């Protein structure tokens, strides 16, 4: 079993993302508006994220796309048996930047910077689930140089290494009841910055006809290894200070591999449809473990994520040379299984509705707008593996989640 971050009694994890687990699917304004399809779509430099092989088929020699989203996530929790109620509203700002250049007729090179994992959850301090999480902030920035080789007018391949830099800050109470002598709940914060790791991605694109494109892209698993992070214990009673003292910790967090296949079809010069199927290998997240120094107890917290699929469809309509409109939909399966529903990742199956447009200011410069509304299926579930005094304790209730995210970007090419 892979060794992961382990806090003494519970776990870290990730966040409020909106694909399954802690994945954030907001890597391009044009493609987000089309349901975040793109493995077989050559629209702009955004193709660098969705399929590096697509660079070879960009019309212009130089292409650049930049953009960002404002992300508003809301979660409500209720346990009618104990009359517990809580809610959290969080905001994030994922971003992306892509640039490509055709070096020769058969070789293109590019650089992509994007944020596919991260975000945050902040519950009220000392709420009923505070022994699992009070707040968490997870960030991961991907930096990827890449090349694309145009084998012929029908086929291309592409890919490159990925460098990831990230950080994590996580706070929770030590138990459901432990306090210091003044009655303040005892908690722990772990913090690690400058965590780095390497991975890679590769793909191909095949255009059997002028109207039909097929694509495949694979992004490797990346393990973020936090080493010698800071662990700070607060409001610990005198009798427990020999056990819970400030120290360092080691921990790993997996960013799972993904395989995406898809197709796009141009009905005519104005209308195009796209479909993507994505499989995320979430089984990498089987448990959460944190190793503390100074003999602070280590614990293993099962997560037991399962692999999950996402089904995406999108459409683009070029009404005029100035105005292009897009819409899309996707269904995203949650990787979280019954009994492992922890409040730092309160995500169930979801339906995403997207739309957007491009206004072409000049033939070279365009402004892109997108929006996403993501509705999660309401679920009544629990986390059954919090260990206290040698016994597993269950915490659960009904969760309702939704996300809204508008975005803006610019594209430039010549």
mmCIF file of C-alpha atoms in Angstrom:
data_model
loop_
_atom_site.group_PDB
_atom_site.id
_atom_site.type_symbol
_atom_site.label_atom_id
_atom_site.label_comp_id
_atom_site.label_asym_id
_atom_site.label_seq_id
_atom_site.Cartn_x
_atom_site.Cartn_y
_atom_site.Cartn_z
ATOM 1 C CA UNK A 1 0.000 0.000 0.000
ATOM 2 C CA UNK A 2 1.322 3.364 -0.987
ATOM 3 C CA UNK A 3 2.405 5.403 1.976
ATOM 4 C CA UNK A 4 0.669 8.738 2.183
ATOM 5 C CA UNK A 5 0.348 11.663 4.498
ATOM 6 C CA UNK A 6 -0.764 10.523 7.885
ATOM 7 C CA UNK A 7 -1.891 12.697 10.719
ATOM 8 C CA UNK A 8 -2.072 11.089 14.096
ATOM 9 C CA UNK A 9 -5.746 10.409 14.066
ATOM 10 C CA UNK A 10 -6.990 11.465 10.729
ATOM 11 C CA UNK A 11 -5.897 12.580 7.430
ATOM 12 C CA UNK A 12 -5.177 15.299 5.138
ATOM 13 C CA UNK A 13 -6.383 15.035 1.633
ATOM 14 C CA UNK A 14 -7.589 17.415 -0.804
ATOM 15 C CA UNK A 15 -10.279 19.634 -1.329
ATOM 16 C CA UNK A 16 -13.140 21.052 -2.953
ATOM 17 C CA UNK A 17 -12.373 20.217 -6.471
ATOM 18 C CA UNK A 18 -14.912 19.499 -9.100
ATOM 19 C CA UNK A 19 -13.995 16.588 -10.956
ATOM 20 C CA UNK A 20 -13.840 13.492 -8.873
ATOM 21 C CA UNK A 21 -11.568 13.740 -5.870
ATOM 22 C CA UNK A 22 -9.437 16.878 -5.944
ATOM 23 C CA UNK A 23 -9.123 17.261 -9.722
ATOM 24 C CA UNK A 24 -9.965 20.708 -11.122
ATOM 25 C CA UNK A 25 -11.121 20.627 -14.765
ATOM 26 C CA UNK A 26 -10.632 24.251 -15.851
ATOM 27 C CA UNK A 27 -7.715 24.202 -18.306
ATOM 28 C CA UNK A 28 -8.907 26.429 -21.158
ATOM 29 C CA UNK A 29 -11.669 28.935 -21.849
ATOM 30 C CA UNK A 30 -12.583 27.693 -25.333
ATOM 31 C CA UNK A 31 -12.507 24.035 -24.337
ATOM 32 C CA UNK A 32 -14.259 24.543 -21.004
ATOM 33 C CA UNK A 33 -17.121 26.187 -22.878
ATOM 34 C CA UNK A 34 -17.353 22.979 -24.955
ATOM 35 C CA UNK A 35 -17.762 20.725 -21.912
ATOM 36 C CA UNK A 36 -13.973 20.644 -21.383
ATOM 37 C CA UNK A 37 -13.591 18.485 -24.504
ATOM 38 C CA UNK A 38 -10.377 18.889 -26.464
ATOM 39 C CA UNK A 39 -8.338 15.743 -27.068
ATOM 40 C CA UNK A 40 -9.363 15.870 -30.760
ATOM 41 C CA UNK A 41 -10.029 19.608 -31.100
ATOM 42 C CA UNK A 42 -7.509 22.030 -32.639
ATOM 43 C CA UNK A 43 -8.882 25.437 -31.679
ATOM 44 C CA UNK A 44 -5.961 27.346 -30.213
ATOM 45 C CA UNK A 45 -2.882 26.856 -28.049
ATOM 46 C CA UNK A 46 -5.208 25.299 -25.444
ATOM 47 C CA UNK A 47 -4.633 22.044 -27.316
ATOM 48 C CA UNK A 48 -1.265 21.844 -25.531
ATOM 49 C CA UNK A 49 -3.072 20.683 -22.382
ATOM 50 C CA UNK A 50 -5.655 18.443 -24.006
ATOM 51 C CA UNK A 51 -3.357 16.759 -26.513
ATOM 52 C CA UNK A 52 0.204 17.968 -27.301
ATOM 53 C CA UNK A 53 0.051 16.176 -30.661
ATOM 54 C CA UNK A 54 -2.505 18.745 -31.786
ATOM 55 C CA UNK A 55 0.162 21.480 -31.912
ATOM 56 C CA UNK A 56 1.270 20.101 -35.274
ATOM 57 C CA UNK A 57 -2.108 20.996 -36.831
ATOM 58 C CA UNK A 58 -2.433 24.591 -35.607
ATOM 59 C CA UNK A 59 -2.833 26.875 -38.624
ATOM 60 C CA UNK A 60 -0.604 29.731 -37.423
ATOM 61 C CA UNK A 61 3.109 29.544 -36.732
ATOM 62 C CA UNK A 62 2.810 31.299 -33.333
ATOM 63 C CA UNK A 63 -0.080 30.722 -30.907
ATOM 64 C CA UNK A 64 -0.684 31.895 -27.349
ATOM 65 C CA UNK A 65 -3.639 31.457 -24.978
ATOM 66 C CA UNK A 66 -3.957 32.691 -21.401
ATOM 67 C CA UNK A 67 -6.896 32.662 -19.046
ATOM 68 C CA UNK A 68 -8.222 32.304 -15.524
ATOM 69 C CA UNK A 69 -11.413 31.387 -13.717
ATOM 70 C CA UNK A 70 -13.097 32.609 -10.578
ATOM 71 C CA UNK A 71 -14.351 29.536 -8.790
ATOM 72 C CA UNK A 72 -17.175 29.656 -6.278
ATOM 73 C CA UNK A 73 -17.857 26.374 -4.459
ATOM 74 C CA UNK A 74 -20.602 25.814 -1.885
ATOM 75 C CA UNK A 75 -21.178 22.792 0.348
ATOM 76 C CA UNK A 76 -23.973 22.209 2.853
ATOM 77 C CA UNK A 77 -23.896 19.464 5.484
ATOM 78 C CA UNK A 78 -26.741 18.241 7.679
ATOM 79 C CA UNK A 79 -27.227 15.371 10.121
ATOM 80 C CA UNK A 80 -30.894 15.289 11.139
ATOM 81 C CA UNK A 81 -30.337 12.690 13.866
ATOM 82 C CA UNK A 82 -28.121 15.023 15.914
ATOM 83 C CA UNK A 83 -29.428 18.292 14.392
ATOM 84 C CA UNK A 84 -25.970 19.140 13.046
ATOM 85 C CA UNK A 85 -25.744 21.789 10.321
ATOM 86 C CA UNK A 86 -22.718 23.339 8.636
ATOM 87 C CA UNK A 87 -21.808 24.924 5.347
ATOM 88 C CA UNK A 88 -18.725 26.219 3.622
ATOM 89 C CA UNK A 89 -18.246 28.622 0.715
ATOM 90 C CA UNK A 90 -14.857 28.872 -0.935
ATOM 91 C CA UNK A 91 -13.296 30.706 -3.841
ATOM 92 C CA UNK A 92 -10.364 29.766 -6.037
ATOM 93 C CA UNK A 93 -8.581 31.204 -9.081
ATOM 94 C CA UNK A 94 -7.212 28.428 -11.321
ATOM 95 C CA UNK A 95 -5.323 29.688 -14.373
ATOM 96 C CA UNK A 96 -3.660 28.502 -17.573
ATOM 97 C CA UNK A 97 -1.094 29.788 -20.076
ATOM 98 C CA UNK A 98 -0.023 28.114 -23.331
ATOM 99 C CA UNK A 99 2.377 29.107 -26.094
ATOM 100 C CA UNK A 100 3.411 27.217 -29.226
ATOM 101 C CA UNK A 101 5.734 27.834 -32.191
ATOM 102 C CA UNK A 102 6.100 25.897 -35.445
ATOM 103 C CA UNK A 103 9.834 25.400 -35.796
ATOM 104 C CA UNK A 104 9.642 23.559 -39.121
ATOM 105 C CA UNK A 105 6.827 22.087 -41.193
ATOM 106 C CA UNK A 106 7.093 18.871 -39.163
ATOM 107 C CA UNK A 107 8.232 20.092 -35.715
ATOM 108 C CA UNK A 108 6.377 22.341 -33.235
ATOM 109 C CA UNK A 109 7.433 23.274 -29.711
ATOM 110 C CA UNK A 110 5.412 24.681 -26.829
ATOM 111 C CA UNK A 111 5.180 25.483 -23.150
ATOM 112 C CA UNK A 112 2.141 24.987 -20.912
ATOM 113 C CA UNK A 113 1.496 26.195 -17.356
ATOM 114 C CA UNK A 114 -1.743 25.084 -15.697
ATOM 115 C CA UNK A 115 -3.354 24.074 -12.389
ATOM 116 C CA UNK A 116 -5.216 20.754 -12.679
ATOM 117 C CA UNK A 117 -5.294 19.994 -8.950
ATOM 118 C CA UNK A 118 -6.047 22.134 -5.921
ATOM 119 C CA UNK A 119 -8.484 24.434 -4.179
ATOM 120 C CA UNK A 120 -9.628 24.724 -0.613
ATOM 121 C CA UNK A 121 -12.244 23.927 2.004
ATOM 122 C CA UNK A 122 -12.767 25.965 5.160
ATOM 123 C CA UNK A 123 -15.394 24.772 7.638
ATOM 124 C CA UNK A 124 -16.322 26.648 10.785
ATOM 125 C CA UNK A 125 -13.680 26.152 13.450
ATOM 126 C CA UNK A 126 -14.560 23.304 15.843
ATOM 127 C CA UNK A 127 -17.639 22.197 13.860
ATOM 128 C CA UNK A 128 -18.966 18.673 14.427
ATOM 129 C CA UNK A 129 -16.568 17.193 11.848
ATOM 130 C CA UNK A 130 -13.547 19.164 13.030
ATOM 131 C CA UNK A 131 -11.750 15.960 14.091
ATOM 132 C CA UNK A 132 -11.601 15.183 10.342
ATOM 133 C CA UNK A 133 -10.901 18.641 8.950
ATOM 134 C CA UNK A 134 -11.236 22.310 9.860
ATOM 135 C CA UNK A 135 -9.636 23.692 6.727
ATOM 136 C CA UNK A 136 -7.358 22.637 3.913
ATOM 137 C CA UNK A 137 -5.560 24.468 1.107
ATOM 138 C CA UNK A 138 -3.923 22.415 -1.631
ATOM 139 C CA UNK A 139 -2.100 23.858 -4.655
ATOM 140 C CA UNK A 140 -0.292 22.245 -7.586
ATOM 141 C CA UNK A 141 1.091 24.082 -10.616
ATOM 142 C CA UNK A 142 2.081 22.058 -13.690
ATOM 143 C CA UNK A 143 4.861 23.402 -15.967
ATOM 144 C CA UNK A 144 5.278 21.414 -19.161
ATOM 145 C CA UNK A 145 7.586 21.934 -22.152
ATOM 146 C CA UNK A 146 6.572 19.787 -25.101
ATOM 147 C CA UNK A 147 7.064 19.040 -28.772
ATOM 148 C CA UNK A 148 4.795 17.767 -31.527
ATOM 149 C CA UNK A 149 5.898 15.860 -34.629
ATOM 150 C CA UNK A 150 3.750 15.971 -37.773
ATOM 151 C CA UNK A 151 4.316 12.570 -39.319
ATOM 152 C CA UNK A 152 2.128 13.410 -42.310
ATOM 153 C CA UNK A 153 -1.011 15.392 -43.047
ATOM 154 C CA UNK A 154 -3.089 12.771 -41.237
ATOM 155 C CA UNK A 155 -1.090 11.861 -38.132
ATOM 156 C CA UNK A 156 0.941 13.543 -35.400
ATOM 157 C CA UNK A 157 2.437 12.658 -32.028
ATOM 158 C CA UNK A 158 3.441 14.877 -29.129
ATOM 159 C CA UNK A 159 4.340 15.059 -25.474
ATOM 160 C CA UNK A 160 6.864 16.158 -22.912
ATOM 161 C CA UNK A 161 7.938 16.102 -19.269
ATOM 162 C CA UNK A 162 5.872 17.728 -16.508
ATOM 163 C CA UNK A 163 7.380 19.590 -13.567
ATOM 164 C CA UNK A 164 5.008 20.149 -10.638
ATOM 165 C CA UNK A 165 5.442 22.570 -7.766
ATOM 166 C CA UNK A 166 2.902 22.745 -4.967
ATOM 167 C CA UNK A 167 2.012 23.256 -1.337
ATOM 168 C CA UNK A 168 -0.425 22.034 1.282
ATOM 169 C CA UNK A 169 -1.774 23.460 4.524
ATOM 170 C CA UNK A 170 -4.170 21.401 6.612
ATOM 171 C CA UNK A 171 -5.747 21.837 10.053
ATOM 172 C CA UNK A 172 -7.980 19.572 12.123
ATOM 173 C CA UNK A 173 -8.732 18.893 15.756
ATOM 174 C CA UNK A 174 -6.836 16.008 17.355
ATOM 175 C CA UNK A 175 -9.943 14.199 18.602
ATOM 176 C CA UNK A 176 -13.670 14.803 19.018
ATOM 177 C CA UNK A 177 -13.261 16.107 22.591
ATOM 178 C CA UNK A 178 -9.618 16.788 23.603
ATOM 179 C CA UNK A 179 -9.108 20.334 24.999
ATOM 180 C CA UNK A 180 -6.472 22.222 26.923
ATOM 181 C CA UNK A 181 -6.995 23.319 30.545
ATOM 182 C CA UNK A 182 -8.927 26.412 29.364
ATOM 183 C CA UNK A 183 -11.360 24.347 27.296
ATOM 184 C CA UNK A 184 -9.871 25.158 23.877
ATOM 185 C CA UNK A 185 -10.013 22.302 21.384
ATOM 186 C CA UNK A 186 -6.620 20.742 20.631
ATOM 187 C CA UNK A 187 -5.656 20.817 16.964
ATOM 188 C CA UNK A 188 -2.756 20.289 14.589
ATOM 189 C CA UNK A 189 -1.666 22.139 11.462
ATOM 190 C CA UNK A 190 0.649 20.619 8.907
ATOM 191 C CA UNK A 191 2.227 22.873 6.331
ATOM 192 C CA UNK A 192 4.568 22.098 3.449
ATOM 193 C CA UNK A 193 5.690 24.456 0.695
ATOM 194 C CA UNK A 194 7.930 24.026 -2.317
ATOM 195 C CA UNK A 195 6.934 20.401 -2.853
ATOM 196 C CA UNK A 196 8.099 19.311 -6.331
ATOM 197 C CA UNK A 197 7.724 16.249 -8.542
ATOM 198 C CA UNK A 198 8.052 15.085 -12.165
ATOM 199 C CA UNK A 199 5.741 13.340 -14.601
ATOM 200 C CA UNK A 200 5.026 13.252 -18.330
ATOM 201 C CA UNK A 201 2.289 13.240 -20.928
ATOM 202 C CA UNK A 202 2.043 11.982 -24.508
ATOM 203 C CA UNK A 203 -0.614 11.689 -27.167
ATOM 204 C CA UNK A 204 -1.431 11.304 -30.819
ATOM 205 C CA UNK A 205 -3.933 12.826 -33.219
ATOM 206 C CA UNK A 206 -5.291 11.185 -36.366
ATOM 207 C CA UNK A 207 -7.314 12.985 -39.047
ATOM 208 C CA UNK A 208 -8.723 10.298 -41.362
ATOM 209 C CA UNK A 209 -10.778 12.919 -43.230
ATOM 210 C CA UNK A 210 -10.879 16.732 -43.340
ATOM 211 C CA UNK A 211 -13.973 16.646 -41.124
ATOM 212 C CA UNK A 212 -13.096 13.939 -38.579
ATOM 213 C CA UNK A 213 -10.309 14.014 -35.964
ATOM 214 C CA UNK A 214 -9.451 11.334 -33.413
ATOM 215 C CA UNK A 215 -7.204 11.856 -30.401
ATOM 216 C CA UNK A 216 -5.640 10.103 -27.423
ATOM 217 C CA UNK A 217 -3.704 11.613 -24.547
ATOM 218 C CA UNK A 218 -2.114 10.054 -21.444
ATOM 219 C CA UNK A 219 -0.911 12.019 -18.425
ATOM 220 C CA UNK A 220 1.191 10.058 -15.934
ATOM 221 C CA UNK A 221 0.648 9.654 -12.218
ATOM 222 C CA UNK A 222 2.663 12.094 -10.118
ATOM 223 C CA UNK A 223 3.407 11.645 -6.422
ATOM 224 C CA UNK A 224 3.862 14.862 -4.459
ATOM 225 C CA UNK A 225 6.354 13.956 -1.742
ATOM 226 C CA UNK A 226 6.301 16.434 1.137
ATOM 227 C CA UNK A 227 9.443 16.078 3.201
ATOM 228 C CA UNK A 228 10.248 17.760 6.515
ATOM 229 C CA UNK A 229 7.099 19.865 6.513
ATOM 230 C CA UNK A 230 6.078 21.710 9.667
ATOM 231 C CA UNK A 231 3.619 20.093 12.106
ATOM 232 C CA UNK A 232 2.310 22.480 14.771
ATOM 233 C CA UNK A 233 0.155 21.310 17.687
ATOM 234 C CA UNK A 234 -2.070 23.878 19.387
ATOM 235 C CA UNK A 235 -3.946 24.004 22.723
ATOM 236 C CA UNK A 236 -2.631 20.618 23.821
ATOM 237 C CA UNK A 237 -3.276 19.816 27.531
ATOM 238 C CA UNK A 238 -0.240 19.327 29.754
ATOM 239 C CA UNK A 239 -0.693 15.556 30.085
ATOM 240 C CA UNK A 240 -0.532 15.122 26.252
ATOM 241 C CA UNK A 241 2.290 17.541 25.439
ATOM 242 C CA UNK A 242 4.857 14.767 25.684
ATOM 243 C CA UNK A 243 3.093 13.047 22.791
ATOM 244 C CA UNK A 244 1.944 15.952 20.627
ATOM 245 C CA UNK A 245 4.912 18.299 20.324
ATOM 246 C CA UNK A 246 5.806 20.523 17.405
ATOM 247 C CA UNK A 247 7.880 18.619 14.894
ATOM 248 C CA UNK A 248 8.254 17.820 11.193
ATOM 249 C CA UNK A 249 6.455 15.336 8.987
ATOM 250 C CA UNK A 250 6.809 13.397 5.739
ATOM 251 C CA UNK A 251 3.885 12.635 3.494
ATOM 252 C CA UNK A 252 2.915 11.810 -0.085
ATOM 253 C CA UNK A 253 -0.133 12.787 -2.093
ATOM 254 C CA UNK A 254 -0.890 11.161 -5.473
ATOM 255 C CA UNK A 255 -2.013 13.125 -8.519
ATOM 256 C CA UNK A 256 -3.505 10.233 -10.504
ATOM 257 C CA UNK A 257 -2.798 9.225 -14.085
ATOM 258 C CA UNK A 258 -5.414 10.034 -16.733
ATOM 259 C CA UNK A 259 -6.223 8.554 -20.122
ATOM 260 C CA UNK A 260 -8.423 10.534 -22.514
ATOM 261 C CA UNK A 261 -9.725 9.496 -25.936
ATOM 262 C CA UNK A 262 -12.097 11.446 -28.125
ATOM 263 C CA UNK A 263 -13.271 12.654 -31.483
ATOM 264 C CA UNK A 264 -14.376 15.863 -33.171
ATOM 265 C CA UNK A 265 -16.454 16.233 -36.325
ATOM 266 C CA UNK A 266 -16.824 19.358 -38.461
ATOM 267 C CA UNK A 267 -20.240 19.341 -40.065
ATOM 268 C CA UNK A 268 -19.240 22.377 -42.113
ATOM 269 C CA UNK A 269 -17.029 25.459 -41.750
ATOM 270 C CA UNK A 270 -19.282 26.820 -39.003
ATOM 271 C CA UNK A 271 -20.382 23.826 -36.901
ATOM 272 C CA UNK A 272 -18.242 21.313 -34.965
ATOM 273 C CA UNK A 273 -19.099 18.627 -32.390
ATOM 274 C CA UNK A 274 -16.671 16.992 -29.944
ATOM 275 C CA UNK A 275 -16.731 14.042 -27.547
ATOM 276 C CA UNK A 276 -14.159 13.053 -24.895
ATOM 277 C CA UNK A 277 -13.977 10.040 -22.599
ATOM 278 C CA UNK A 278 -11.643 10.380 -19.635
ATOM 279 C CA UNK A 279 -10.516 7.685 -17.177
ATOM 280 C CA UNK A 280 -8.734 8.801 -13.992
ATOM 281 C CA UNK A 281 -6.708 6.154 -12.130
ATOM 282 C CA UNK A 282 -7.785 7.180 -8.634
ATOM 283 C CA UNK A 283 -6.895 3.763 -7.166
ATOM 284 C CA UNK A 284 -3.499 5.365 -6.436
ATOM 285 C CA UNK A 285 -5.171 7.086 -3.464
ATOM 286 C CA UNK A 286 -5.720 4.041 -1.261
ATOM 287 C CA UNK A 287 -4.824 5.503 2.119
ATOM 288 C CA UNK A 288 -3.587 8.619 3.786
ATOM 289 C CA UNK A 289 -0.576 8.362 6.085
ATOM 290 C CA UNK A 290 1.476 11.012 7.859
ATOM 291 C CA UNK A 291 4.842 10.194 9.376
ATOM 292 C CA UNK A 292 5.814 12.557 12.173
ATOM 293 C CA UNK A 293 9.279 12.962 13.659
ATOM 294 C CA UNK A 294 9.962 12.925 17.421
ATOM 295 C CA UNK A 295 7.940 9.731 17.985
ATOM 296 C CA UNK A 296 4.601 11.477 17.456
ATOM 297 C CA UNK A 297 2.178 8.642 16.632
ATOM 298 C CA UNK A 298 1.659 7.796 12.979
ATOM 299 C CA UNK A 299 -1.658 6.659 11.618
ATOM 300 C CA UNK A 300 -3.027 5.145 8.430
ATOM 301 C CA UNK A 301 -6.333 6.503 7.185
ATOM 302 C CA UNK A 302 -8.006 4.468 4.429
ATOM 303 C CA UNK A 303 -9.338 6.333 1.403
ATOM 304 C CA UNK A 304 -9.804 3.412 -1.014
ATOM 305 C CA UNK A 305 -10.612 5.591 -4.037
ATOM 306 C CA UNK A 306 -11.771 3.818 -7.179
ATOM 307 C CA UNK A 307 -10.971 4.646 -10.800
ATOM 308 C CA UNK A 308 -13.584 6.981 -12.275
ATOM 309 C CA UNK A 309 -14.790 8.088 -15.710
ATOM 310 C CA UNK A 310 -15.940 11.383 -17.170
ATOM 311 C CA UNK A 311 -18.072 11.670 -20.310
ATOM 312 C CA UNK A 312 -17.934 14.991 -22.173
ATOM 313 C CA UNK A 313 -19.713 16.479 -25.211
ATOM 314 C CA UNK A 314 -19.346 19.927 -26.759
ATOM 315 C CA UNK A 315 -20.340 22.000 -29.753
ATOM 316 C CA UNK A 316 -18.910 25.102 -31.436
ATOM 317 C CA UNK A 317 -20.757 27.388 -33.867
ATOM 318 C CA UNK A 318 -18.922 30.153 -35.741
ATOM 319 C CA UNK A 319 -21.782 32.549 -36.373
ATOM 320 C CA UNK A 320 -19.545 35.172 -38.013
ATOM 321 C CA UNK A 321 -15.846 35.881 -38.346
ATOM 322 C CA UNK A 322 -16.189 37.954 -35.151
ATOM 323 C CA UNK A 323 -18.456 35.777 -32.980
ATOM 324 C CA UNK A 324 -17.999 32.118 -32.074
ATOM 325 C CA UNK A 325 -20.382 30.411 -29.631
ATOM 326 C CA UNK A 326 -19.868 27.202 -27.629
ATOM 327 C CA UNK A 327 -21.792 24.911 -25.292
ATOM 328 C CA UNK A 328 -21.207 21.590 -23.560
ATOM 329 C CA UNK A 329 -22.113 19.066 -20.901
ATOM 330 C CA UNK A 330 -20.307 16.395 -18.921
ATOM 331 C CA UNK A 331 -21.038 13.697 -16.380
ATOM 332 C CA UNK A 332 -18.299 13.129 -13.829
ATOM 333 C CA UNK A 333 -18.179 10.014 -11.643
ATOM 334 C CA UNK A 334 -16.959 10.385 -8.076
ATOM 335 C CA UNK A 335 -14.028 8.166 -7.052
ATOM 336 C CA UNK A 336 -15.186 8.171 -3.401
ATOM 337 C CA UNK A 337 -16.793 4.911 -2.237
ATOM 338 C CA UNK A 338 -19.497 4.502 0.426
ATOM 339 C CA UNK A 339 -18.064 4.661 3.935
ATOM 340 C CA UNK A 340 -15.074 6.771 2.824
ATOM 341 C CA UNK A 341 -16.937 10.066 2.369
ATOM 342 C CA UNK A 342 -14.698 12.488 4.292
ATOM 343 C CA UNK A 343 -15.615 16.195 4.523
ATOM 344 C CA UNK A 344 -12.328 17.381 2.987
ATOM 345 C CA UNK A 345 -13.484 15.768 -0.290
ATOM 346 C CA UNK A 346 -17.299 15.966 -0.099
ATOM 347 C CA UNK A 347 -17.848 15.146 -3.767
ATOM 348 C CA UNK A 348 -20.436 12.884 -5.318
ATOM 349 C CA UNK A 349 -21.271 12.191 -8.985
ATOM 350 C CA UNK A 350 -21.854 15.469 -10.795
ATOM 351 C CA UNK A 351 -23.329 17.039 -13.934
ATOM 352 C CA UNK A 352 -21.495 19.949 -15.524
ATOM 353 C CA UNK A 353 -23.169 22.513 -17.802
ATOM 354 C CA UNK A 354 -20.889 24.842 -19.776
ATOM 355 C CA UNK A 355 -21.062 27.632 -22.307
ATOM 356 C CA UNK A 356 -19.083 30.539 -23.692
ATOM 357 C CA UNK A 357 -18.023 32.581 -26.679
ATOM 358 C CA UNK A 358 -15.128 34.220 -28.462
ATOM 359 C CA UNK A 359 -15.150 37.771 -29.769
ATOM 360 C CA UNK A 360 -12.433 38.184 -32.390
ATOM 361 C CA UNK A 361 -11.163 41.724 -31.820
ATOM 362 C CA UNK A 362 -8.807 41.450 -34.779
ATOM 363 C CA UNK A 363 -7.902 38.487 -36.998
ATOM 364 C CA UNK A 364 -4.962 37.885 -34.638
ATOM 365 C CA UNK A 365 -6.467 38.660 -31.219
ATOM 366 C CA UNK A 366 -9.592 37.275 -29.590
ATOM 367 C CA UNK A 367 -11.175 37.419 -26.157
ATOM 368 C CA UNK A 368 -12.708 34.204 -24.776
ATOM 369 C CA UNK A 369 -15.382 33.863 -22.113
ATOM 370 C CA UNK A 370 -16.704 30.724 -20.444
ATOM 371 C CA UNK A 371 -18.867 29.578 -17.568
ATOM 372 C CA UNK A 372 -19.398 26.328 -15.703
ATOM 373 C CA UNK A 373 -22.248 25.306 -13.438
ATOM 374 C CA UNK A 374 -21.564 22.019 -11.685
ATOM 375 C CA UNK A 375 -24.290 20.289 -9.710
ATOM 376 C CA UNK A 376 -23.410 17.339 -7.477
ATOM 377 C CA UNK A 377 -25.934 14.646 -6.665
ATOM 378 C CA UNK A 378 -27.102 15.016 -3.068
ATOM 379 C CA UNK A 379 -25.743 12.178 -0.962
ATOM 380 C CA UNK A 380 -26.123 10.819 2.541
ATOM 381 C CA UNK A 381 -22.851 9.165 3.380
ATOM 382 C CA UNK A 382 -20.176 8.800 6.044
ATOM 383 C CA UNK A 383 -16.517 8.326 6.810
ATOM 384 C CA UNK A 384 -16.233 5.194 8.965
ATOM 385 C CA UNK A 385 -12.491 4.907 9.575
ATOM 386 C CA UNK A 386 -11.599 7.672 12.023
ATOM 387 C CA UNK A 387 -9.720 5.807 14.746
ATOM 388 C CA UNK A 388 -10.084 7.011 18.310
ATOM 389 C CA UNK A 389 -8.896 5.011 21.322
ATOM 390 C CA UNK A 390 -8.469 1.955 19.129
ATOM 391 C CA UNK A 391 -11.987 2.020 17.693
ATOM 392 C CA UNK A 392 -13.286 3.231 14.338
ATOM 393 C CA UNK A 393 -15.779 6.081 14.713
ATOM 394 C CA UNK A 394 -18.250 7.042 11.999
ATOM 395 C CA UNK A 395 -19.111 10.606 10.988
ATOM 396 C CA UNK A 396 -21.707 11.329 8.361
ATOM 397 C CA UNK A 397 -24.780 13.134 7.141
ATOM 398 C CA UNK A 398 -26.245 14.608 3.990
ATOM 399 C CA UNK A 399 -24.055 16.689 1.678
ATOM 400 C CA UNK A 400 -25.220 19.148 -1.013
ATOM 401 C CA UNK A 401 -22.628 20.711 -3.328
ATOM 402 C CA UNK A 402 -22.541 23.100 -6.244
ATOM 403 C CA UNK A 403 -19.895 25.070 -8.121
ATOM 404 C CA UNK A 404 -20.123 28.114 -10.379
ATOM 405 C CA UNK A 405 -17.125 29.344 -12.321
ATOM 406 C CA UNK A 406 -16.935 32.162 -14.890
ATOM 407 C CA UNK A 407 -13.701 32.595 -16.832
ATOM 408 C CA UNK A 408 -11.944 34.957 -19.234
ATOM 409 C CA UNK A 409 -9.025 34.492 -21.582
ATOM 410 C CA UNK A 410 -7.123 35.883 -24.555
ATOM 411 C CA UNK A 411 -5.847 34.155 -27.656
ATOM 412 C CA UNK A 412 -3.239 35.573 -30.014
ATOM 413 C CA UNK A 413 -1.790 34.027 -33.135
ATOM 414 C CA UNK A 414 -0.048 34.975 -36.358
#
